[in-house]
Short mmCIF file of C-alpha atoms and ligand atoms in Angstrom, two decimals:
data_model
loop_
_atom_site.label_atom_id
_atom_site.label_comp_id
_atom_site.label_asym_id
_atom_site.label_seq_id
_atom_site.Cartn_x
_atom_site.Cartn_y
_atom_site.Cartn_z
CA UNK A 514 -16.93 38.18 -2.24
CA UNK A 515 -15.53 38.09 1.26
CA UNK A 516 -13.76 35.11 2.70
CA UNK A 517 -16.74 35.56 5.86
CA UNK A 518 -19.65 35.74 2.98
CA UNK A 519 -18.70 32.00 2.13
CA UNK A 520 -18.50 30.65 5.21
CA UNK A 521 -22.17 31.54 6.46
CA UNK A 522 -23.46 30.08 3.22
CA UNK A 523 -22.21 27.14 4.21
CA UNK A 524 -22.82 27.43 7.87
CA UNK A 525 -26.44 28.50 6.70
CA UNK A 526 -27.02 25.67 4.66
CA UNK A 527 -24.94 22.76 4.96
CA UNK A 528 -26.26 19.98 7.54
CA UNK A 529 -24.47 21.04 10.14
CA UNK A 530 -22.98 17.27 10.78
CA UNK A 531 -19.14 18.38 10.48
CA UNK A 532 -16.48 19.69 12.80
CA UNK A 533 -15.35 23.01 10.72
CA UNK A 534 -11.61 23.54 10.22
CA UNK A 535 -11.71 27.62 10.09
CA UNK A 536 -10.44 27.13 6.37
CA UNK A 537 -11.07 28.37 2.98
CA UNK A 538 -9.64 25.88 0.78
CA UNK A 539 -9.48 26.76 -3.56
CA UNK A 540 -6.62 25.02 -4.70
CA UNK A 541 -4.45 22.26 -4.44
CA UNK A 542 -1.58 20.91 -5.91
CA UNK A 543 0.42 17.50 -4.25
CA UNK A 544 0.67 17.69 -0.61
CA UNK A 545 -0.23 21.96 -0.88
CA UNK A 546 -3.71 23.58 -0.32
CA UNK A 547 -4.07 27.27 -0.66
CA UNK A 548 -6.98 29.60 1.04
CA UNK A 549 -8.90 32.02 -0.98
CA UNK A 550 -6.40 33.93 0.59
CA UNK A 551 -3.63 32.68 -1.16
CA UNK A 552 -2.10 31.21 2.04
CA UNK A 553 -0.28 27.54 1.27
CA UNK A 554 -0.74 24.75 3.41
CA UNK A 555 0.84 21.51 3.92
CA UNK A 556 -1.87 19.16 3.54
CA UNK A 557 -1.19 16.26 6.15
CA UNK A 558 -5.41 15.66 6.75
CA UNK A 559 -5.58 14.81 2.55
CA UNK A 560 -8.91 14.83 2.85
CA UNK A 561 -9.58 11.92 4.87
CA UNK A 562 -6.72 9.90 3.55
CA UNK A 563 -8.25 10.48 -0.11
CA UNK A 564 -5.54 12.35 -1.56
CA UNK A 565 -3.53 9.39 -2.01
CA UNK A 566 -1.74 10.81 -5.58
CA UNK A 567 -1.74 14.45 -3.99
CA UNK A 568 -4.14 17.09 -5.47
CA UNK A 569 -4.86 17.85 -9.05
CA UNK A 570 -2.05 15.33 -10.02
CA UNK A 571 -1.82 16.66 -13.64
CA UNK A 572 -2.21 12.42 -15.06
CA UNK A 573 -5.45 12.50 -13.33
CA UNK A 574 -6.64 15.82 -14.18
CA UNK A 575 -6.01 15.06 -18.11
CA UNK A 576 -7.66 11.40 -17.75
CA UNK A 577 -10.66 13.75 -16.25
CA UNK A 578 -10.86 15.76 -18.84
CA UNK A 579 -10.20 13.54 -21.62
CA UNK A 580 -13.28 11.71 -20.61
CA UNK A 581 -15.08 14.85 -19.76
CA UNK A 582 -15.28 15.06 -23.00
CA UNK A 583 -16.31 11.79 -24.37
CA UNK A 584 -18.88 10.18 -22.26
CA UNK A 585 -19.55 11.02 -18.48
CA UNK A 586 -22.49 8.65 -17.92
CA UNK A 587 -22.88 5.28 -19.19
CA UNK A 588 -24.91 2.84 -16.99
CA UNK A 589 -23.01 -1.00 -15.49
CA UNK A 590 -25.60 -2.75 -17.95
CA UNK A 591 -24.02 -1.23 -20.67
CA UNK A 592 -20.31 -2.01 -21.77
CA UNK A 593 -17.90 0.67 -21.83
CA UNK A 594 -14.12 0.52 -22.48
CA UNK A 595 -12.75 2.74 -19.67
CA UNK A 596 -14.36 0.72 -17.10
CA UNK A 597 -13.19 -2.56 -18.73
CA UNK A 598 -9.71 -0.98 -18.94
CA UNK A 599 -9.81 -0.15 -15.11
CA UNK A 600 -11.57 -3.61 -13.98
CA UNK A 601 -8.70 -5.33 -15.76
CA UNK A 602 -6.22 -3.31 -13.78
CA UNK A 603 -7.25 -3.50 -10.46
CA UNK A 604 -8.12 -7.08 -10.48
CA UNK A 605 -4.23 -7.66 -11.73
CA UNK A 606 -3.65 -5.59 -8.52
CA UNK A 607 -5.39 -8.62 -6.58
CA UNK A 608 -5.61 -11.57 -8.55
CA UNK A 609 -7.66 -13.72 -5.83
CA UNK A 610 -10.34 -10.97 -6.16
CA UNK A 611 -10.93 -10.98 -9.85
CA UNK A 612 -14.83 -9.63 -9.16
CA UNK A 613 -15.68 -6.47 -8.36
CA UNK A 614 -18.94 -4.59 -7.43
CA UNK A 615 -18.45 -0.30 -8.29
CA UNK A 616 -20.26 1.44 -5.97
CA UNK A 617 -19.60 5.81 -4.73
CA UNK A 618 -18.38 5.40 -1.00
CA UNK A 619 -16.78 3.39 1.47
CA UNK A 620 -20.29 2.70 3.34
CA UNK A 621 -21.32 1.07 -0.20
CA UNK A 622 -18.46 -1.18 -0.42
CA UNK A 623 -18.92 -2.46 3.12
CA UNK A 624 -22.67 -2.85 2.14
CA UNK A 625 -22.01 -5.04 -0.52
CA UNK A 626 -19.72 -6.65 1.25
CA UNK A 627 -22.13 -7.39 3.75
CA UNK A 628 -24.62 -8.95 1.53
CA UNK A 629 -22.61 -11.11 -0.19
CA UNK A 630 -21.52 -12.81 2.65
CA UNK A 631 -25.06 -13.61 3.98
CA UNK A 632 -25.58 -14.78 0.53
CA UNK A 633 -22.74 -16.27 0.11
CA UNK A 634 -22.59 -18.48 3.51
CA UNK A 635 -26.49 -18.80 3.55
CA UNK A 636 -25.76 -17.36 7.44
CA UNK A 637 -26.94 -14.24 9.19
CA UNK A 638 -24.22 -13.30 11.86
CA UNK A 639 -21.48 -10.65 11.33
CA UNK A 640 -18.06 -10.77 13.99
CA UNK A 641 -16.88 -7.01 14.15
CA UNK A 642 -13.99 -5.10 15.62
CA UNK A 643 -14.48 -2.58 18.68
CA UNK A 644 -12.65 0.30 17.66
CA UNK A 645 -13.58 -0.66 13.59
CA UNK A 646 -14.92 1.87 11.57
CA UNK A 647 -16.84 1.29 8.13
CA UNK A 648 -19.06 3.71 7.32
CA UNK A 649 -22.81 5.14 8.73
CA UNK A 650 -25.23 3.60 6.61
CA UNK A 651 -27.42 1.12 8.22
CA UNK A 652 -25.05 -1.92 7.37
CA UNK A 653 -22.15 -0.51 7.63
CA UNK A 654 -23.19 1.74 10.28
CA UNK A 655 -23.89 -1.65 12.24
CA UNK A 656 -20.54 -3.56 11.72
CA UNK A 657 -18.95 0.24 12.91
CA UNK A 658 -18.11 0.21 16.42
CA UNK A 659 -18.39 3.59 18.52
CA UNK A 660 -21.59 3.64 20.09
CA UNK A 661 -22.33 7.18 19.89
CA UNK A 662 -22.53 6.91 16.26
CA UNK A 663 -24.99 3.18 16.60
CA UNK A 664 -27.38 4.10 19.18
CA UNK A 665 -29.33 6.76 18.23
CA UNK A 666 -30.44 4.78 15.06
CA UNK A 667 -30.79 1.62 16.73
CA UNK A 668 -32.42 -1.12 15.84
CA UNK A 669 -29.58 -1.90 13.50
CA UNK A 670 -28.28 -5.29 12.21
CA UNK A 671 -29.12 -8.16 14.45
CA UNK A 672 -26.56 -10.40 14.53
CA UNK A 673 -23.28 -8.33 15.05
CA UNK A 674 -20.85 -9.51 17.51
CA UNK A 675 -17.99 -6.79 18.59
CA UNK A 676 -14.75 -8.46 19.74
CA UNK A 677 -11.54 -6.86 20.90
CA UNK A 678 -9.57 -5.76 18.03
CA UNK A 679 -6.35 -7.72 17.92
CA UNK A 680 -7.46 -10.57 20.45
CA UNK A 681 -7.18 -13.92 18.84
CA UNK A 682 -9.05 -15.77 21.64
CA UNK A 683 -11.69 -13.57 21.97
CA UNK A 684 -12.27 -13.89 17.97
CA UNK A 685 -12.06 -17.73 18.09
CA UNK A 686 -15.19 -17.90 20.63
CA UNK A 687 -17.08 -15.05 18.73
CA UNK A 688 -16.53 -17.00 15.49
CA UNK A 689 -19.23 -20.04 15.24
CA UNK A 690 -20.85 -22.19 12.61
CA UNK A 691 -23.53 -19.26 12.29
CA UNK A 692 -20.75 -16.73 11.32
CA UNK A 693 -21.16 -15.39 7.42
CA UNK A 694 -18.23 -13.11 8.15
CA UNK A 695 -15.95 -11.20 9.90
CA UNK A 696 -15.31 -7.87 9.37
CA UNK A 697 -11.52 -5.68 9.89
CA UNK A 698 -9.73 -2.85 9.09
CA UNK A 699 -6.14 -4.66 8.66
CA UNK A 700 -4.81 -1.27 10.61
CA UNK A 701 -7.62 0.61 12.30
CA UNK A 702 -8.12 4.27 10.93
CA UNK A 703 -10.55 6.54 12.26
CA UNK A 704 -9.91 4.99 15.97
CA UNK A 705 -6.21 6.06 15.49
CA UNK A 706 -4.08 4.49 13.58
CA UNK A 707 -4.57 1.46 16.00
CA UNK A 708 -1.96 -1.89 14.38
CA UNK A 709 -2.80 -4.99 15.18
CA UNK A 710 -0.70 -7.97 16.64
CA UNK A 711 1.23 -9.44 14.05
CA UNK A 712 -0.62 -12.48 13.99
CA UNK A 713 -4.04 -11.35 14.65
CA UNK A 714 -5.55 -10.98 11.09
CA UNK A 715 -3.62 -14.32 9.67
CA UNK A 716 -4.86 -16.11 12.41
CA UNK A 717 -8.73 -14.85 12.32
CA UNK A 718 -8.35 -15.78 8.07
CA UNK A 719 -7.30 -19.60 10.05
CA UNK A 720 -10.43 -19.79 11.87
CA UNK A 721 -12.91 -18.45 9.27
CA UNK A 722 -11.45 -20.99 7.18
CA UNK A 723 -12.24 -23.63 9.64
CA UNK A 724 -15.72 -22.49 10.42
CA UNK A 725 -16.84 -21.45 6.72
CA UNK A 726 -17.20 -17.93 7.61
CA UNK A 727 -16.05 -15.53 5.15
CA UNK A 728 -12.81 -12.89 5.92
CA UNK A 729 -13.52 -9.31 4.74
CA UNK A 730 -11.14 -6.76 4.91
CA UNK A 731 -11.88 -3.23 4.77
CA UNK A 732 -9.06 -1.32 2.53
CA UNK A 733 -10.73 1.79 2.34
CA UNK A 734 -8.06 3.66 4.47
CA UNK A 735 -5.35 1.84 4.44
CA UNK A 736 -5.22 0.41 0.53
CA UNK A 737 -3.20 1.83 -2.42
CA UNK A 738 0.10 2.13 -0.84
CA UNK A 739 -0.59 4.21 2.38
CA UNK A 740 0.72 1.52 4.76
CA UNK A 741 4.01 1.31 2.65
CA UNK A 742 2.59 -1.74 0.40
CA UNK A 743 -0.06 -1.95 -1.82
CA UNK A 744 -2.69 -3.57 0.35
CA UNK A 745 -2.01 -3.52 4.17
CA UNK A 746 -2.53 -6.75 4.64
CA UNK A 747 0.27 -7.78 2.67
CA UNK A 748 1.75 -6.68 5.91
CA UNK A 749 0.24 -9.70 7.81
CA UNK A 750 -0.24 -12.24 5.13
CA UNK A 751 -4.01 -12.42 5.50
CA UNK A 752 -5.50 -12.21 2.04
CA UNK A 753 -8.80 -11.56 2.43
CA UNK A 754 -12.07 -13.25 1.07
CA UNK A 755 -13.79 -10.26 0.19
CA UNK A 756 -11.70 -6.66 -0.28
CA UNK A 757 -13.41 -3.09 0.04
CA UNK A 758 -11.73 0.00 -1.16
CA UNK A 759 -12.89 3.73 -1.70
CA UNK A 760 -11.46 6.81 -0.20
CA UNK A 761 -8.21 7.70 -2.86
CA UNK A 762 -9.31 4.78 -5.37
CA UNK A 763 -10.21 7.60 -8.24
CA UNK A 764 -8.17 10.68 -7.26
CA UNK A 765 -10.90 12.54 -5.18
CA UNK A 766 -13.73 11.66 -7.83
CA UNK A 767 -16.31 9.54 -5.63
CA UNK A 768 -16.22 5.26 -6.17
CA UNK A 769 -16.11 2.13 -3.63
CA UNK A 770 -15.21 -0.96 -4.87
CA UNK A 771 -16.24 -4.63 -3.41
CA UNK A 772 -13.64 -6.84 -4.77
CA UNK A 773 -14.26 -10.69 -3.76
CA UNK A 774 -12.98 -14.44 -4.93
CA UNK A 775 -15.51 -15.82 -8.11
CA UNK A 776 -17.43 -17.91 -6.44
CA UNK A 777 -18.14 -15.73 -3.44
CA UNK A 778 -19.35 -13.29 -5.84
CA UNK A 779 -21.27 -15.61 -7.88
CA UNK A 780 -23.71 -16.09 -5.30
CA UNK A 781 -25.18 -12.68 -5.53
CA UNK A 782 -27.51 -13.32 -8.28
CA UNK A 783 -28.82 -10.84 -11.37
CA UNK A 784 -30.78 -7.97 -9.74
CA UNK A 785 -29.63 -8.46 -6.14
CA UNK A 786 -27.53 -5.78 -6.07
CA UNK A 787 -26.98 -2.43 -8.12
CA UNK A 788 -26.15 1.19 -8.10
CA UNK A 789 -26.92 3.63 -10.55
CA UNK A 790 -23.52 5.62 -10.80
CA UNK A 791 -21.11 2.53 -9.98
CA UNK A 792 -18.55 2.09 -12.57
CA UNK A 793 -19.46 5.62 -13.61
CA UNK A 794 -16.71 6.21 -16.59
CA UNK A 795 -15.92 9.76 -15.35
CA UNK A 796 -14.55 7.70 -11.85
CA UNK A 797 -13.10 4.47 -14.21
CA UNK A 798 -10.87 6.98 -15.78
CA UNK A 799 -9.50 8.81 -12.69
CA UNK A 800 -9.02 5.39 -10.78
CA UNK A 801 -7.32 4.01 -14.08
CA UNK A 802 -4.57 6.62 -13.68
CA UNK A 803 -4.39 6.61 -10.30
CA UNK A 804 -3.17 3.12 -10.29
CA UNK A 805 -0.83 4.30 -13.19
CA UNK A 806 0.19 7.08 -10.91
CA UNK A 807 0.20 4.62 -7.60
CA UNK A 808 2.52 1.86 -9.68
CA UNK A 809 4.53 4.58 -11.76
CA UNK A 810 5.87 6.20 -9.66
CA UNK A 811 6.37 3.84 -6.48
CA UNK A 812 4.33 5.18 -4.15
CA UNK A 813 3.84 2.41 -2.24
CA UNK A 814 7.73 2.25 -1.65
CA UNK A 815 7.61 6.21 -1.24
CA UNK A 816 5.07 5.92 1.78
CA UNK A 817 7.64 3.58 2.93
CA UNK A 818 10.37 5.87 3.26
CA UNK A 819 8.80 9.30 3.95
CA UNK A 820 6.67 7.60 6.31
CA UNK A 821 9.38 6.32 8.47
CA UNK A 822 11.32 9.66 7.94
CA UNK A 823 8.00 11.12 9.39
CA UNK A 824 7.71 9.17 12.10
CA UNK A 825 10.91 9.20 13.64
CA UNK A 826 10.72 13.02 13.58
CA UNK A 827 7.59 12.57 15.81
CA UNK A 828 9.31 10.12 18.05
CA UNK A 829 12.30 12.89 18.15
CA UNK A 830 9.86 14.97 19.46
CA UNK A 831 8.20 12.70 21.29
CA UNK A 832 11.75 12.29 23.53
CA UNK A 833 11.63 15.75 24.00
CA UNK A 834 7.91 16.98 25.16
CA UNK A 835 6.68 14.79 27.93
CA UNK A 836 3.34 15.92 26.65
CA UNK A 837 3.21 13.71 23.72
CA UNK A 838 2.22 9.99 25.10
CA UNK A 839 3.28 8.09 22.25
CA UNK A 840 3.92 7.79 18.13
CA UNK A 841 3.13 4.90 15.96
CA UNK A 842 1.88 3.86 12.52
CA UNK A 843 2.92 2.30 8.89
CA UNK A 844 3.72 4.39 6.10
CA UNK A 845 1.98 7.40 5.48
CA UNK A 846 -0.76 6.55 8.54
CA UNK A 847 0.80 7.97 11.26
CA UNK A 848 -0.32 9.07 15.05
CA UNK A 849 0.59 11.14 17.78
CA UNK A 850 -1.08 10.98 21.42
CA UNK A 851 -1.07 13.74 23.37
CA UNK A 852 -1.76 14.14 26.88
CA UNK A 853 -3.67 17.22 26.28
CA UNK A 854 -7.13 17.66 23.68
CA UNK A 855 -5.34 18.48 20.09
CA UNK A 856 -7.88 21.49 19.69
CA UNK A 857 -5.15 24.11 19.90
CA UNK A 858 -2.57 22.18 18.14
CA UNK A 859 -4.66 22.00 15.36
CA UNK A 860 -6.03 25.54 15.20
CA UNK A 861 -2.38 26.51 15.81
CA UNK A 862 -0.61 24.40 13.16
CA UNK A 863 -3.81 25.95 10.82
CA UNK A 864 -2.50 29.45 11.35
CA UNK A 865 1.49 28.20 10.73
CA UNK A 866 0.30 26.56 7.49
CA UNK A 867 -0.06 22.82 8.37
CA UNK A 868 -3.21 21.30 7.89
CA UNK A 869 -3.52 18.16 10.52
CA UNK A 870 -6.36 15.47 11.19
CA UNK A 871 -7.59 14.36 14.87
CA UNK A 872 -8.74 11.38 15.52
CA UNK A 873 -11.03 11.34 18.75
CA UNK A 874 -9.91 14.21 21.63
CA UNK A 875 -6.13 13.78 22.08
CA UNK A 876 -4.77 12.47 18.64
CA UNK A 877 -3.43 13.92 16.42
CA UNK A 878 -3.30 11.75 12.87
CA UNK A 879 -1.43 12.50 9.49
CA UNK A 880 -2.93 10.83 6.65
CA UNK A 881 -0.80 13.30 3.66
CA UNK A 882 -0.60 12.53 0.10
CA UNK A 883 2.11 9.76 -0.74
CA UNK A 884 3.84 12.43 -2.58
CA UNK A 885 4.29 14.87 -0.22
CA UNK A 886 8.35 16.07 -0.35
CA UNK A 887 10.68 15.56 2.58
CA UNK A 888 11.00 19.40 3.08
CA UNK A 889 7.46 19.54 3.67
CA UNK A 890 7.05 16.73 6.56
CA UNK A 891 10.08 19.19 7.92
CA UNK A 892 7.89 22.22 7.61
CA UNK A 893 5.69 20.15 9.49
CA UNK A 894 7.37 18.62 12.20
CA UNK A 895 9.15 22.37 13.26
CA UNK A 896 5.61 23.36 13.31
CA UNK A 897 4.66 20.60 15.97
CA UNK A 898 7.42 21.42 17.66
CA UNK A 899 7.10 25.14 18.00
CA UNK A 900 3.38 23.90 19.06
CA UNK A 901 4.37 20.93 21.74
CA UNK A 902 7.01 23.62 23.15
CA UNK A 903 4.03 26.16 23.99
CA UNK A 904 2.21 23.21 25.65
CA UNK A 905 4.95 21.74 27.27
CA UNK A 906 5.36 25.25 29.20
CA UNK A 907 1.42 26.26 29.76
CA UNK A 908 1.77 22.66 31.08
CA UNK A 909 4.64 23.38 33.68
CA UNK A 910 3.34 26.36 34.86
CA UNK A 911 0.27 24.53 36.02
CA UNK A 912 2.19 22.87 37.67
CA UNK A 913 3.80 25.66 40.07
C1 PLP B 533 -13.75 6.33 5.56
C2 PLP B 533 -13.95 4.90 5.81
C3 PLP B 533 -15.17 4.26 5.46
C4 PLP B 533 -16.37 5.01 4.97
O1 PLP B 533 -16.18 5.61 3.74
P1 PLP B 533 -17.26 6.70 3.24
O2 PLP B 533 -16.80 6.98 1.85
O3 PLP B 533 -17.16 7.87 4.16
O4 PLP B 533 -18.59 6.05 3.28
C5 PLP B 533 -15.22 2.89 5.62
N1 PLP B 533 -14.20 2.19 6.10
C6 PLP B 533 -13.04 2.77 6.46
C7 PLP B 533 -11.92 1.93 6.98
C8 PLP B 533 -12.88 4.14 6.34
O5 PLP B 533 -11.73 4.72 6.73
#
């Protein structure tokens, strides 16, 4: 069949809700895609940040397959030894948290999430980030903050107060005695890559604490080592109250997770919440070896490095194209403003074999597997270059 014939199906048939990258993808291995084409890619978009362990990492494709072929469904109600081994793991991975709700999504975790803390704190009101993003079911869809994604589906969750993201003051007044929780990315991700003060999320953990409310971070970008430590809010020393975590949890294979202290979780009572597929053992297995993977081989410590390599190639090119406004992030989240919409940046990179995310009309954001090798982010940052260069001059001669 004909690259073309595959794209209509989809064009045909799929809810036409997405942005399309012109792109074929069949295979992947690490921090490489290839076309049905054969043309390789450096994959710095990951799939949303969801290639944490890099494609088709050959631990998680046997764990896949090893369960494949034991038992793919086996309902929460019923015990099951690959989910126990997994729930064991990842609660040693947060010891405060040692309860955890499996869900399929991000949206799911912040749902449950949600819940619990009106359960929980027997109170109604929610304090949310502008600029957060958690997800676009109703709850989650309500705690997210861009208002072209909340008002067309209006009314959502009464209750929800937005405050600036990273304003302590502005937090203190928004938090009250009515407040079940308040809801954070500890770095924001779909806003780009947007870091906090370094005392902003410690400081909102203080004044929950005083008021009763209930901290809850949202983990689903930024967890398993993509900030350069496990959790990102190791970063900030804000342990959270109530932990949610999806996106590269299971290697690509869809699960959320709600993670929360024992007695916040103990207040959600037999029957109040469920989903049929959470703690599906197909999932267990793949998120049991990527944490294997994750702690094995360092990644957290990897993201680290390569991420800092990473960035200060962007700020080198950065100090040399006036058209790039700035570079930031942590680890493997990384940014790069431009003064210009990405479009043809990303179009362009697509055709020199670098596969790039945006994040809103002039940023470009790199979310690549914590594997990917040095000589790749170099592939990368001489294709930005070659890109920025071509800008930089259809720039100047607007100019004259
Ligand atoms: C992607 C994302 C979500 C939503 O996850 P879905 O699996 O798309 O529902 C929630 N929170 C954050 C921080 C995210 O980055």
């Amino acid at each position: 069949m004909k690259k073309e014939a595959f794209l209509d199906y989809e064009d045909r048939h799929l809810a036409a809700l997405y942005e399309k990258m012109p792109i074929l993808a069949v295979k992947g291995k690490g921090a490489s895609l290839w076309d049905y084409e054969g043309k390789e890619y450096v994959d710095c978009m990951g799939a949303y940040g969801v290639a944490i362990v890099g494609h088709c990492h050959p631990k998680i494709v046997e764990a896949i397959k090893r369960q494949a072929e034991r038992l793919i469904t086996c309902h929460a109600s019923i015990y099951n030894d690959i989910r126990a081994e997994f729930l064991e793991k990842l609660t040693r991975l947060a010891p405060t948290l040692p309860r955890v709700f499996l869900s399929n999504s991000g949206a799911e975790a912040v749902e449950c999430a949600i819940k619990l803390a009106r359960k929980h704190t027997g109170r109604k009101d929610i304090v949310a980030m502008m600029g957060g993003y958690h997800g676009k079911t109703f709850g989650a869809l309500s705690v997210t903050w861009n208002p072209r994604y909340r008002e067309p589906f209006e009314p959502l969750l009464q209750g929800i107060r937005f405050v600036p993201y990273g304003n302590l003051d502005r937090a203190r007044e928004a938090i009250t005695s009515e407040t079940a929780a308040v809801i954070a990315e500890p770095i924001q991700g779909e806003s780009g890559v947007i870091i906090p003060p370094p005392e902003f999320l410690k400081g909102m953990k203080e004044i929950c604490k005083e008021k009763g409310a209930l901290l809850i971070l949202d983990e689903v970008q930024t967890g398993f080592g993509r900030t350069g430590r496990l959790w990102a809010w190791e970063h900030f020393e804000a342990e959270p109250d109530i932990m949610c975590l999806a996106k590269g949890i299971a290697g690509g294979i869809p699960m959320g997770a709600t993670l929360a202290r024992e007695e916040v979780m103990a207040s959600l009572a037999k029957g109040d919440h469920s989903s049929t597929f959470g703690g599906n053992p197909l999932a267990c297995a793949a998120a049991s070896a990527v944490i294997d993977v994750v702690l094995g081989e360092g990644l957290p410590r990897r993201a680290k490095e390569l991420g800092d390599f990473f960035r200060d190639g962007l700020k080198t090119l950065q100090s040399h194209y006036s058209v790039v406004r700035d570079v930031r992030g942590m680890g493997l989240m990384l940014a790069m403003d431009l003064r210009f919409p990405v479009k043809d940046v990303l179009l362009g990179a697509l055709e020199k074999g670098a596969l790039l995310l945006y994040s809103g009309r002039t940023t470009l954001r790199f979310l690549p597997p914590l594997v990917i090798e040095k000589h790749q982010i170099e592939k990368v940052l001489g294709i930005l270059e070659g890109l920025l260069q071509r800008e930089q001059e259809k720039m100047e001669k607007r100019k004259v």
